[in-house]
Each structure stands twice: as structure tokens, then as C-alpha cells.
Amino acid sequence: MARKVINRRVRYETELAVQKKEGHAFFPYAMFHDVVVNLIVVLIIVGMAVVWHETAEPISKLHPLGGNGWLGALYEDKANPAVAQTEPRPEWYFLFLFELLRVFKQPWQLLFATIIIPTILMVLLVAWPFLDTGRDRRLSRRPAGVALGLATPAVLIALTIAGSSAPGVVSGTAITGKPAFDSTKAALYISQAGCTGCHNFGAGGGNNGANLASGSTMFGTDQKAIEAWIGGGAAKSVSMPDFSSLGPDKISAIAALVVGLKTGTPPSQ
């Protein structure tokens, strides 16, 4: 065993001497390579920005949410001040912390999720080269370092995936004051569209539009008529916006909820 270590040491010193004699210095050779690679990355980012801007379409009457190009829409939907409830989520690189906050639910535990655990991981990452001082480079001879090196990204990836698919705080929103209605997707659609800014669905809201706490007095249980009204009919008669951009599925779900408020039966959607 000692002979193998000595032989590896001799080969290393021999190779190091050859590299010092015939190799290239860090400056300017390695620095030049770094500059070229960084320049290529910047040019790729600039090219993607140009392609995104030139292929997407801005918000218009035909494209109320912006037209999708090769790399996405030029603009996203405008902020709606009438939406009373939002569900903010962090960027993907903070989703693991988002999931930790869901794991540690008690207030006194938040210190572990936000400060102690991330700090321990960063300290281990910095200190590990000083802790693992073995000379053998083979992975099979360094089980502790390999285990830590694989476990850390595995845990972060698992927490990120769990955080991205974590359920919302609520499945709907309290627009009617009736849990059977507020837990439906239609209630969430109504909140996101800002309908409560003008209409009262039973748990408060605006008074600029019809009171829908007991359903529609104009259309009663005629769901198709309500769908047509939401999808553009109202915009031709009153000052209500055209919500056709929501799509037929969401409009149908909202109309079913309004009909349900009239009949007292919550919708299935």
C-alpha cells in the first residue's frame, strides 16, 4: 500500500515538473479562454432577448394577454387591483426554502428553516475541502465525501420539486361565505378575474354591478345565457368588460357557480 502511494506521488511530481516546463501560464491563456466563454454566454442571452422581443406580440384586442412568440409572450396579463386575494410564490431557485417553510410550520421552527439549515449547508460546502484531506482521488476511497456531495443536491432537488407542486393555501376563495361554493375552482376564477370588485357574491364585494349573492336575477338558471353575457354580451350593453379571454372552460365554471347560487346547489367544478 505504501509503495502504491509513493509511486503515485512520484508520477504526480514528474507530471507537475513537465507541466511547469512545457505548459501555459494562467495569464493570458486561461484568462483569454474565460473571456471568450463569457462573451459567448452574453451573446446567447442577448440573442434570446432579441428573438423573444421580435417574435412575440404585445397586448391588443385580439391578444389581451399578449401573443406567444418562440420564447413566450411579450407581456403578461396586467395587474388587476380588484383581486383581493393572491398566492405569491418564489422563483424556482428559492422553492427549496419555500418547501422548508411548509415543513417547519410552528413559528419557533422558522428559524431552522430560514437561517440555521441553509447556513449549515453553506458552512459544510466551504469547509469540506479542509475536512476531507485524503490524498486518494478515487471516488470509491472517499465514501463520506461522495455521500455528502450526492446527498446535498438530491435533497435540494427534492425540496424544489415538492415546493413547485405544493398545493395553495386555499383551493378557492371566500367570495360567497359558503364553503361548498368557495372551495370550487370557479370561486378562484372569479377572484382572479376581479369580479368581486363590482359584484357581491354573498361575502361582500362591490356594488357597481348586479348583486349575485342569490344568483342572477336577469338570467335565472339559464347557464348558456350567463356564459354569453360573460363572454362579451355584457360589454355590448353595459360597462362590464369582455371576459372572453378567460376561455370557455373558466367561463362555464363561473356561470355554473352563479346558477348554483340561484338554486342553492354548489357546482361540481
PDB file of C-alpha atoms in Angstrom:
ATOM      1  CA  MET A   1       0.000   0.000   0.000  1.00  0.00           C
ATOM      2  CA  ALA A   2       2.796   2.406   0.916  1.00  0.00           C
ATOM      3  CA  ARG A   3       4.588   1.572  -2.367  1.00  0.00           C
ATOM      4  CA  LYS A   4       1.463   2.452  -4.385  1.00  0.00           C
ATOM      5  CA  VAL A   5       1.153   5.788  -2.609  1.00  0.00           C
ATOM      6  CA  ILE A   6       4.841   6.535  -3.239  1.00  0.00           C
ATOM      7  CA  ASN A   7       4.512   5.604  -6.940  1.00  0.00           C
ATOM      8  CA  ARG A   8       1.502   7.879  -7.362  1.00  0.00           C
ATOM      9  CA  ARG A   9       3.419  10.670  -5.646  1.00  0.00           C
ATOM     10  CA  VAL A  10       6.372  10.215  -7.984  1.00  0.00           C
ATOM     11  CA  ARG A  11       4.131  10.229 -11.064  1.00  0.00           C
ATOM     12  CA  TYR A  12       2.413  13.370  -9.804  1.00  0.00           C
ATOM     13  CA  GLU A  13       5.668  15.224  -9.210  1.00  0.00           C
ATOM     14  CA  THR A  14       7.004  14.144 -12.603  1.00  0.00           C
ATOM     15  CA  GLU A  15       3.885  15.329 -14.393  1.00  0.00           C
ATOM     16  CA  LEU A  16       3.929  18.605 -12.423  1.00  0.00           C
ATOM     17  CA  ALA A  17       7.522  19.284 -13.455  1.00  0.00           C
ATOM     18  CA  VAL A  18       6.680  18.661 -17.114  1.00  0.00           C
ATOM     19  CA  GLN A  19       3.677  20.967 -16.953  1.00  0.00           C
ATOM     20  CA  LYS A  20       5.733  23.746 -15.361  1.00  0.00           C
ATOM     21  CA  LYS A  21       8.317  23.426 -18.131  1.00  0.00           C
ATOM     22  CA  GLU A  22       6.103  22.965 -21.175  1.00  0.00           C
ATOM     23  CA  GLY A  23       2.641  24.116 -20.048  1.00  0.00           C
ATOM     24  CA  HIS A  24       0.972  27.519 -20.447  1.00  0.00           C
ATOM     25  CA  ALA A  25       0.694  30.113 -17.740  1.00  0.00           C
ATOM     26  CA  PHE A  26      -2.687  31.132 -16.343  1.00  0.00           C
ATOM     27  CA  PHE A  27      -2.257  34.651 -17.758  1.00  0.00           C
ATOM     28  CA  PRO A  28      -3.027  35.247 -20.522  1.00  0.00           C
ATOM     29  CA  TYR A  29      -4.002  31.789 -21.821  1.00  0.00           C
ATOM     30  CA  ALA A  30      -6.593  30.599 -19.281  1.00  0.00           C
ATOM     31  CA  MET A  31      -7.929  34.124 -18.767  1.00  0.00           C
ATOM     32  CA  PHE A  32      -8.401  34.512 -22.528  1.00  0.00           C
ATOM     33  CA  HIS A  33     -10.453  31.297 -22.631  1.00  0.00           C
ATOM     34  CA  ASP A  34     -12.643  32.537 -19.777  1.00  0.00           C
ATOM     35  CA  VAL A  35     -13.237  35.856 -21.544  1.00  0.00           C
ATOM     36  CA  VAL A  36     -14.247  34.095 -24.762  1.00  0.00           C
ATOM     37  CA  VAL A  37     -16.658  31.725 -22.994  1.00  0.00           C
ATOM     38  CA  ASN A  38     -18.239  34.574 -21.003  1.00  0.00           C
ATOM     39  CA  LEU A  39     -18.636  36.616 -24.181  1.00  0.00           C
ATOM     40  CA  ILE A  40     -20.384  33.685 -25.887  1.00  0.00           C
ATOM     41  CA  VAL A  41     -22.798  33.321 -22.935  1.00  0.00           C
ATOM     42  CA  VAL A  42     -23.625  37.052 -23.011  1.00  0.00           C
ATOM     43  CA  LEU A  43     -24.210  36.931 -26.779  1.00  0.00           C
ATOM     44  CA  ILE A  44     -26.563  33.955 -26.336  1.00  0.00           C
ATOM     45  CA  ILE A  45     -28.568  35.889 -23.731  1.00  0.00           C
ATOM     46  CA  VAL A  46     -28.721  38.948 -25.983  1.00  0.00           C
ATOM     47  CA  GLY A  47     -29.791  36.779 -28.924  1.00  0.00           C
ATOM     48  CA  MET A  48     -32.566  35.141 -26.873  1.00  0.00           C
ATOM     49  CA  ALA A  49     -33.801  38.585 -25.777  1.00  0.00           C
ATOM     50  CA  VAL A  50     -33.903  39.786 -29.393  1.00  0.00           C
ATOM     51  CA  VAL A  51     -35.716  36.646 -30.580  1.00  0.00           C
ATOM     52  CA  TRP A  52     -38.221  36.944 -27.701  1.00  0.00           C
ATOM     53  CA  HIS A  53     -38.934  40.596 -28.485  1.00  0.00           C
ATOM     54  CA  GLU A  54     -39.233  40.172 -32.244  1.00  0.00           C
ATOM     55  CA  THR A  55     -41.403  37.024 -32.303  1.00  0.00           C
ATOM     56  CA  ALA A  56     -43.890  37.856 -29.509  1.00  0.00           C
ATOM     57  CA  GLU A  57     -46.844  40.208 -29.814  1.00  0.00           C
ATOM     58  CA  PRO A  58     -47.923  42.941 -27.390  1.00  0.00           C
ATOM     59  CA  ILE A  59     -51.281  43.124 -25.663  1.00  0.00           C
ATOM     60  CA  SER A  60     -54.076  44.053 -28.046  1.00  0.00           C
ATOM     61  CA  LYS A  61     -57.776  43.458 -28.533  1.00  0.00           C
ATOM     62  CA  LEU A  62     -57.024  40.255 -30.415  1.00  0.00           C
ATOM     63  CA  HIS A  63     -54.422  39.155 -27.859  1.00  0.00           C
ATOM     64  CA  PRO A  64     -55.488  40.523 -24.440  1.00  0.00           C
ATOM     65  CA  LEU A  65     -52.757  38.523 -22.692  1.00  0.00           C
ATOM     66  CA  GLY A  66     -50.071  39.110 -25.296  1.00  0.00           C
ATOM     67  CA  GLY A  67     -49.173  36.900 -28.227  1.00  0.00           C
ATOM     68  CA  ASN A  68     -46.851  33.972 -27.580  1.00  0.00           C
ATOM     69  CA  GLY A  69     -43.640  34.001 -29.582  1.00  0.00           C
ATOM     70  CA  TRP A  70     -40.826  31.474 -29.747  1.00  0.00           C
ATOM     71  CA  LEU A  71     -39.794  32.244 -26.158  1.00  0.00           C
ATOM     72  CA  GLY A  72     -43.101  33.298 -24.588  1.00  0.00           C
ATOM     73  CA  ALA A  73     -45.435  36.269 -24.532  1.00  0.00           C
ATOM     74  CA  LEU A  74     -44.037  39.760 -24.839  1.00  0.00           C
ATOM     75  CA  TYR A  75     -46.186  40.954 -21.955  1.00  0.00           C
ATOM     76  CA  GLU A  76     -48.110  39.091 -19.303  1.00  0.00           C
ATOM     77  CA  ASP A  77     -51.579  39.919 -18.033  1.00  0.00           C
ATOM     78  CA  LYS A  78     -51.832  43.331 -16.421  1.00  0.00           C
ATOM     79  CA  ALA A  79     -52.111  43.544 -12.651  1.00  0.00           C
ATOM     80  CA  ASN A  80     -55.735  43.641 -11.523  1.00  0.00           C
ATOM     81  CA  PRO A  81     -56.279  45.783  -8.378  1.00  0.00           C
ATOM     82  CA  ALA A  82     -59.737  44.265  -7.957  1.00  0.00           C
ATOM     83  CA  VAL A  83     -58.255  40.885  -6.999  1.00  0.00           C
ATOM     84  CA  ALA A  84     -58.486  40.724  -3.218  1.00  0.00           C
ATOM     85  CA  GLN A  85     -56.508  37.511  -2.780  1.00  0.00           C
ATOM     86  CA  THR A  86     -53.268  36.405  -4.334  1.00  0.00           C
ATOM     87  CA  GLU A  87     -50.973  33.465  -3.776  1.00  0.00           C
ATOM     88  CA  PRO A  88     -47.377  34.646  -4.165  1.00  0.00           C
ATOM     89  CA  ARG A  89     -44.741  32.052  -4.954  1.00  0.00           C
ATOM     90  CA  PRO A  90     -40.954  32.459  -5.029  1.00  0.00           C
ATOM     91  CA  GLU A  91     -38.692  31.988  -8.022  1.00  0.00           C
ATOM     92  CA  TRP A  92     -37.610  28.423  -8.740  1.00  0.00           C
ATOM     93  CA  TYR A  93     -34.211  28.806  -7.059  1.00  0.00           C
ATOM     94  CA  PHE A  94     -35.949  29.634  -3.745  1.00  0.00           C
ATOM     95  CA  LEU A  95     -38.534  26.843  -3.933  1.00  0.00           C
ATOM     96  CA  PHE A  96     -36.498  24.628  -1.603  1.00  0.00           C
ATOM     97  CA  LEU A  97     -36.765  27.306   1.114  1.00  0.00           C
ATOM     98  CA  PHE A  98     -40.467  27.636   0.318  1.00  0.00           C
ATOM     99  CA  GLU A  99     -40.879  23.900   0.963  1.00  0.00           C
ATOM    100  CA  LEU A 100     -38.858  24.103   4.185  1.00  0.00           C
ATOM    101  CA  LEU A 101     -41.284  26.743   5.433  1.00  0.00           C
ATOM    102  CA  ARG A 102     -44.092  24.265   4.768  1.00  0.00           C
ATOM    103  CA  VAL A 103     -42.249  21.505   6.655  1.00  0.00           C
ATOM    104  CA  PHE A 104     -41.497  23.660   9.701  1.00  0.00           C
ATOM    105  CA  LYS A 105     -44.926  25.108  10.444  1.00  0.00           C
ATOM    106  CA  GLN A 106     -44.521  26.350  14.008  1.00  0.00           C
ATOM    107  CA  PRO A 107     -43.300  29.955  14.414  1.00  0.00           C
ATOM    108  CA  TRP A 108     -40.366  28.934  16.620  1.00  0.00           C
ATOM    109  CA  GLN A 109     -39.262  26.447  13.951  1.00  0.00           C
ATOM    110  CA  LEU A 110     -38.990  29.078  11.218  1.00  0.00           C
ATOM    111  CA  LEU A 111     -35.520  29.965  12.476  1.00  0.00           C
ATOM    112  CA  PHE A 112     -34.353  26.464  11.497  1.00  0.00           C
ATOM    113  CA  ALA A 113     -35.920  26.633   8.043  1.00  0.00           C
ATOM    114  CA  THR A 114     -34.742  30.105   7.071  1.00  0.00           C
ATOM    115  CA  ILE A 115     -31.375  30.549   8.805  1.00  0.00           C
ATOM    116  CA  ILE A 116     -29.905  27.559  10.611  1.00  0.00           C
ATOM    117  CA  ILE A 117     -30.329  24.802   7.993  1.00  0.00           C
ATOM    118  CA  PRO A 118     -29.173  26.894   4.954  1.00  0.00           C
ATOM    119  CA  THR A 119     -26.242  28.229   6.995  1.00  0.00           C
ATOM    120  CA  ILE A 120     -25.152  24.722   7.999  1.00  0.00           C
ATOM    121  CA  LEU A 121     -25.247  23.620   4.353  1.00  0.00           C
ATOM    122  CA  MET A 122     -23.175  26.607   3.210  1.00  0.00           C
ATOM    123  CA  VAL A 123     -20.625  26.162   6.011  1.00  0.00           C
ATOM    124  CA  LEU A 124     -20.226  22.466   5.142  1.00  0.00           C
ATOM    125  CA  LEU A 125     -19.788  23.344   1.471  1.00  0.00           C
ATOM    126  CA  VAL A 126     -16.991  25.796   2.285  1.00  0.00           C
ATOM    127  CA  ALA A 127     -15.325  23.718   4.994  1.00  0.00           C
ATOM    128  CA  TRP A 128     -15.440  20.293   3.343  1.00  0.00           C
ATOM    129  CA  PRO A 129     -12.147  20.645   1.367  1.00  0.00           C
ATOM    130  CA  PHE A 130     -10.432  21.317   4.722  1.00  0.00           C
ATOM    131  CA  LEU A 131     -12.166  18.393   6.436  1.00  0.00           C
ATOM    132  CA  ASP A 132     -11.608  15.794   3.729  1.00  0.00           C
ATOM    133  CA  THR A 133      -7.837  15.958   3.312  1.00  0.00           C
ATOM    134  CA  GLY A 134      -7.267  12.474   1.906  1.00  0.00           C
ATOM    135  CA  ARG A 135      -4.820  12.209  -0.960  1.00  0.00           C
ATOM    136  CA  ASP A 136      -6.672   9.467  -2.823  1.00  0.00           C
ATOM    137  CA  ARG A 137      -8.783  10.875  -5.673  1.00  0.00           C
ATOM    138  CA  ARG A 138     -10.741   7.724  -6.435  1.00  0.00           C
ATOM    139  CA  LEU A 139     -14.390   8.033  -5.507  1.00  0.00           C
ATOM    140  CA  SER A 140     -14.514   4.520  -4.084  1.00  0.00           C
ATOM    141  CA  ARG A 141     -11.928   5.538  -1.479  1.00  0.00           C
ATOM    142  CA  ARG A 142     -13.858   8.636  -0.377  1.00  0.00           C
ATOM    143  CA  PRO A 143     -17.310   7.375   0.643  1.00  0.00           C
ATOM    144  CA  ALA A 144     -18.076  10.189   3.091  1.00  0.00           C
ATOM    145  CA  GLY A 145     -17.294  12.981   0.645  1.00  0.00           C
ATOM    146  CA  VAL A 146     -19.135  11.275  -2.203  1.00  0.00           C
ATOM    147  CA  ALA A 147     -22.178  10.629   0.004  1.00  0.00           C
ATOM    148  CA  LEU A 148     -22.326  14.255   1.127  1.00  0.00           C
ATOM    149  CA  GLY A 149     -21.728  15.532  -2.390  1.00  0.00           C
ATOM    150  CA  LEU A 150     -24.610  13.469  -3.786  1.00  0.00           C
ATOM    151  CA  ALA A 151     -26.979  13.905  -0.850  1.00  0.00           C
ATOM    152  CA  THR A 152     -26.876  17.716  -0.832  1.00  0.00           C
ATOM    153  CA  PRO A 153     -28.087  18.304  -4.426  1.00  0.00           C
ATOM    154  CA  ALA A 154     -30.504  15.372  -4.096  1.00  0.00           C
ATOM    155  CA  VAL A 155     -32.151  16.990  -1.066  1.00  0.00           C
ATOM    156  CA  LEU A 156     -32.258  20.405  -2.751  1.00  0.00           C
ATOM    157  CA  ILE A 157     -33.775  18.947  -5.927  1.00  0.00           C
ATOM    158  CA  ALA A 158     -36.378  17.009  -3.925  1.00  0.00           C
ATOM    159  CA  LEU A 159     -37.341  20.116  -1.926  1.00  0.00           C
ATOM    160  CA  THR A 160     -37.503  22.200  -5.113  1.00  0.00           C
ATOM    161  CA  ILE A 161     -39.798  19.698  -6.832  1.00  0.00           C
ATOM    162  CA  ALA A 162     -42.006  19.448  -3.734  1.00  0.00           C
ATOM    163  CA  GLY A 163     -42.153  23.247  -3.446  1.00  0.00           C
ATOM    164  CA  SER A 164     -43.122  23.677  -7.095  1.00  0.00           C
ATOM    165  CA  SER A 165     -46.028  21.249  -6.779  1.00  0.00           C
ATOM    166  CA  ALA A 166     -47.131  22.322  -3.308  1.00  0.00           C
ATOM    167  CA  PRO A 167     -50.862  22.996  -3.031  1.00  0.00           C
ATOM    168  CA  GLY A 168     -52.095  26.512  -2.454  1.00  0.00           C
ATOM    169  CA  VAL A 169     -53.167  27.941   0.851  1.00  0.00           C
ATOM    170  CA  VAL A 170     -56.765  27.585  -0.180  1.00  0.00           C
ATOM    171  CA  SER A 171     -58.406  25.771  -3.066  1.00  0.00           C
ATOM    172  CA  GLY A 172     -60.788  28.604  -3.734  1.00  0.00           C
ATOM    173  CA  THR A 173     -61.515  31.910  -2.080  1.00  0.00           C
ATOM    174  CA  ALA A 174     -64.127  33.254   0.300  1.00  0.00           C
ATOM    175  CA  ILE A 175     -66.351  35.141  -2.146  1.00  0.00           C
ATOM    176  CA  THR A 176     -69.724  33.654  -1.110  1.00  0.00           C
ATOM    177  CA  GLY A 177     -69.201  32.808   2.553  1.00  0.00           C
ATOM    178  CA  LYS A 178     -70.340  29.255   1.762  1.00  0.00           C
ATOM    179  CA  PRO A 179     -67.527  26.675   1.957  1.00  0.00           C
ATOM    180  CA  ALA A 180     -69.141  24.365  -0.604  1.00  0.00           C
ATOM    181  CA  PHE A 181     -69.054  27.200  -3.182  1.00  0.00           C
ATOM    182  CA  ASP A 182     -65.808  28.851  -2.081  1.00  0.00           C
ATOM    183  CA  SER A 183     -63.830  25.608  -2.410  1.00  0.00           C
ATOM    184  CA  THR A 184     -64.582  25.270  -6.141  1.00  0.00           C
ATOM    185  CA  LYS A 185     -62.301  26.299  -8.980  1.00  0.00           C
ATOM    186  CA  ALA A 186     -64.986  28.699 -10.163  1.00  0.00           C
ATOM    187  CA  ALA A 187     -64.622  30.730  -6.971  1.00  0.00           C
ATOM    188  CA  LEU A 188     -60.903  31.026  -7.638  1.00  0.00           C
ATOM    189  CA  TYR A 189     -61.541  32.079 -11.245  1.00  0.00           C
ATOM    190  CA  ILE A 190     -63.957  34.770 -10.059  1.00  0.00           C
ATOM    191  CA  SER A 191     -61.408  36.099  -7.565  1.00  0.00           C
ATOM    192  CA  GLN A 192     -58.585  36.087 -10.126  1.00  0.00           C
ATOM    193  CA  ALA A 193     -60.707  37.888 -12.702  1.00  0.00           C
ATOM    194  CA  GLY A 194     -61.570  40.604 -10.175  1.00  0.00           C
ATOM    195  CA  CYS A 195     -65.352  40.107 -10.429  1.00  0.00           C
ATOM    196  CA  THR A 196     -65.779  40.941  -6.736  1.00  0.00           C
ATOM    197  CA  GLY A 197     -64.689  44.485  -7.488  1.00  0.00           C
ATOM    198  CA  CYS A 198     -68.154  45.139  -8.922  1.00  0.00           C
ATOM    199  CA  HIS A 199     -70.324  42.179  -7.874  1.00  0.00           C
ATOM    200  CA  ASN A 200     -71.338  40.868  -4.456  1.00  0.00           C
ATOM    201  CA  PHE A 201     -71.427  37.064  -4.368  1.00  0.00           C
ATOM    202  CA  GLY A 202     -72.557  36.851  -0.749  1.00  0.00           C
ATOM    203  CA  ALA A 203     -69.435  37.600   1.283  1.00  0.00           C
ATOM    204  CA  GLY A 204     -69.086  41.223   0.289  1.00  0.00           C
ATOM    205  CA  GLY A 205     -67.859  42.938  -2.838  1.00  0.00           C
ATOM    206  CA  GLY A 206     -68.558  45.934  -4.985  1.00  0.00           C
ATOM    207  CA  ASN A 207     -71.946  47.484  -5.601  1.00  0.00           C
ATOM    208  CA  ASN A 208     -71.336  48.760  -9.120  1.00  0.00           C
ATOM    209  CA  GLY A 209     -72.661  45.558 -10.669  1.00  0.00           C
ATOM    210  CA  ALA A 210     -75.584  43.245 -10.085  1.00  0.00           C
ATOM    211  CA  ASN A 211     -75.855  41.567  -6.703  1.00  0.00           C
ATOM    212  CA  LEU A 212     -75.237  37.868  -7.367  1.00  0.00           C
ATOM    213  CA  ALA A 213     -75.493  36.600  -3.790  1.00  0.00           C
ATOM    214  CA  SER A 214     -78.661  34.755  -4.759  1.00  0.00           C
ATOM    215  CA  GLY A 215     -77.733  34.168  -8.384  1.00  0.00           C
ATOM    216  CA  SER A 216     -78.620  36.174 -11.457  1.00  0.00           C
ATOM    217  CA  THR A 217     -81.972  37.978 -11.480  1.00  0.00           C
ATOM    218  CA  MET A 218     -81.623  38.634 -15.205  1.00  0.00           C
ATOM    219  CA  PHE A 219     -80.940  35.112 -16.461  1.00  0.00           C
ATOM    220  CA  GLY A 220     -82.001  32.908 -13.547  1.00  0.00           C
ATOM    221  CA  THR A 221     -80.763  29.351 -14.166  1.00  0.00           C
ATOM    222  CA  ASP A 222     -80.010  29.792 -17.878  1.00  0.00           C
ATOM    223  CA  GLN A 223     -76.322  28.916 -17.804  1.00  0.00           C
ATOM    224  CA  LYS A 224     -75.784  29.388 -21.549  1.00  0.00           C
ATOM    225  CA  ALA A 225     -77.158  32.915 -21.380  1.00  0.00           C
ATOM    226  CA  ILE A 226     -74.851  33.727 -18.459  1.00  0.00           C
ATOM    227  CA  GLU A 227     -71.886  32.336 -20.387  1.00  0.00           C
ATOM    228  CA  ALA A 228     -72.738  34.506 -23.400  1.00  0.00           C
ATOM    229  CA  TRP A 229     -73.101  37.536 -21.131  1.00  0.00           C
ATOM    230  CA  ILE A 230     -69.691  36.987 -19.517  1.00  0.00           C
ATOM    231  CA  GLY A 231     -68.031  36.177 -22.843  1.00  0.00           C
ATOM    232  CA  GLY A 232     -68.815  39.522 -24.449  1.00  0.00           C
ATOM    233  CA  GLY A 233     -72.556  40.138 -24.354  1.00  0.00           C
ATOM    234  CA  ALA A 234     -72.291  42.402 -21.330  1.00  0.00           C
ATOM    235  CA  ALA A 235     -69.590  44.527 -22.957  1.00  0.00           C
ATOM    236  CA  LYS A 236     -72.058  45.446 -25.728  1.00  0.00           C
ATOM    237  CA  SER A 237     -74.833  46.524 -23.345  1.00  0.00           C
ATOM    238  CA  VAL A 238     -73.230  47.730 -20.106  1.00  0.00           C
ATOM    239  CA  SER A 239     -69.815  48.820 -18.921  1.00  0.00           C
ATOM    240  CA  MET A 240     -68.792  45.301 -17.886  1.00  0.00           C
ATOM    241  CA  PRO A 241     -65.525  44.207 -19.555  1.00  0.00           C
ATOM    242  CA  ASP A 242     -65.333  41.425 -22.115  1.00  0.00           C
ATOM    243  CA  PHE A 243     -64.033  38.355 -20.298  1.00  0.00           C
ATOM    244  CA  SER A 244     -63.805  36.116 -23.366  1.00  0.00           C
ATOM    245  CA  SER A 245     -60.054  35.904 -22.754  1.00  0.00           C
ATOM    246  CA  LEU A 246     -60.773  33.627 -19.789  1.00  0.00           C
ATOM    247  CA  GLY A 247     -61.664  30.825 -22.189  1.00  0.00           C
ATOM    248  CA  PRO A 248     -64.815  28.712 -22.456  1.00  0.00           C
ATOM    249  CA  ASP A 249     -63.925  26.347 -19.605  1.00  0.00           C
ATOM    250  CA  LYS A 250     -63.465  29.056 -16.982  1.00  0.00           C
ATOM    251  CA  ILE A 251     -66.492  30.993 -18.219  1.00  0.00           C
ATOM    252  CA  SER A 252     -68.600  27.835 -17.995  1.00  0.00           C
ATOM    253  CA  ALA A 253     -67.389  27.188 -14.447  1.00  0.00           C
ATOM    254  CA  ILE A 254     -68.214  30.759 -13.353  1.00  0.00           C
ATOM    255  CA  ALA A 255     -71.658  30.574 -14.946  1.00  0.00           C
ATOM    256  CA  ALA A 256     -72.304  27.246 -13.183  1.00  0.00           C
ATOM    257  CA  LEU A 257     -71.455  28.849  -9.840  1.00  0.00           C
ATOM    258  CA  VAL A 258     -73.853  31.743 -10.473  1.00  0.00           C
ATOM    259  CA  VAL A 259     -76.588  29.231 -11.370  1.00  0.00           C
ATOM    260  CA  GLY A 260     -75.733  27.276  -8.220  1.00  0.00           C
ATOM    261  CA  LEU A 261     -76.195  30.380  -6.086  1.00  0.00           C
ATOM    262  CA  LYS A 262     -79.663  30.651  -7.594  1.00  0.00           C
ATOM    263  CA  THR A 263     -80.616  27.010  -6.954  1.00  0.00           C
ATOM    264  CA  GLY A 264     -78.661  26.578  -3.728  1.00  0.00           C
ATOM    265  CA  THR A 265     -76.671  23.673  -5.202  1.00  0.00           C
ATOM    266  CA  PRO A 266     -72.894  24.121  -5.440  1.00  0.00           C
ATOM    267  CA  PRO A 267     -71.366  23.350  -8.852  1.00  0.00           C
ATOM    268  CA  SER A 268     -69.288  20.251  -9.384  1.00  0.00           C
ATOM    269  CA  GLN A 269     -66.410  22.163 -10.989  1.00  0.00           C
TER     270      GLN A 269
END
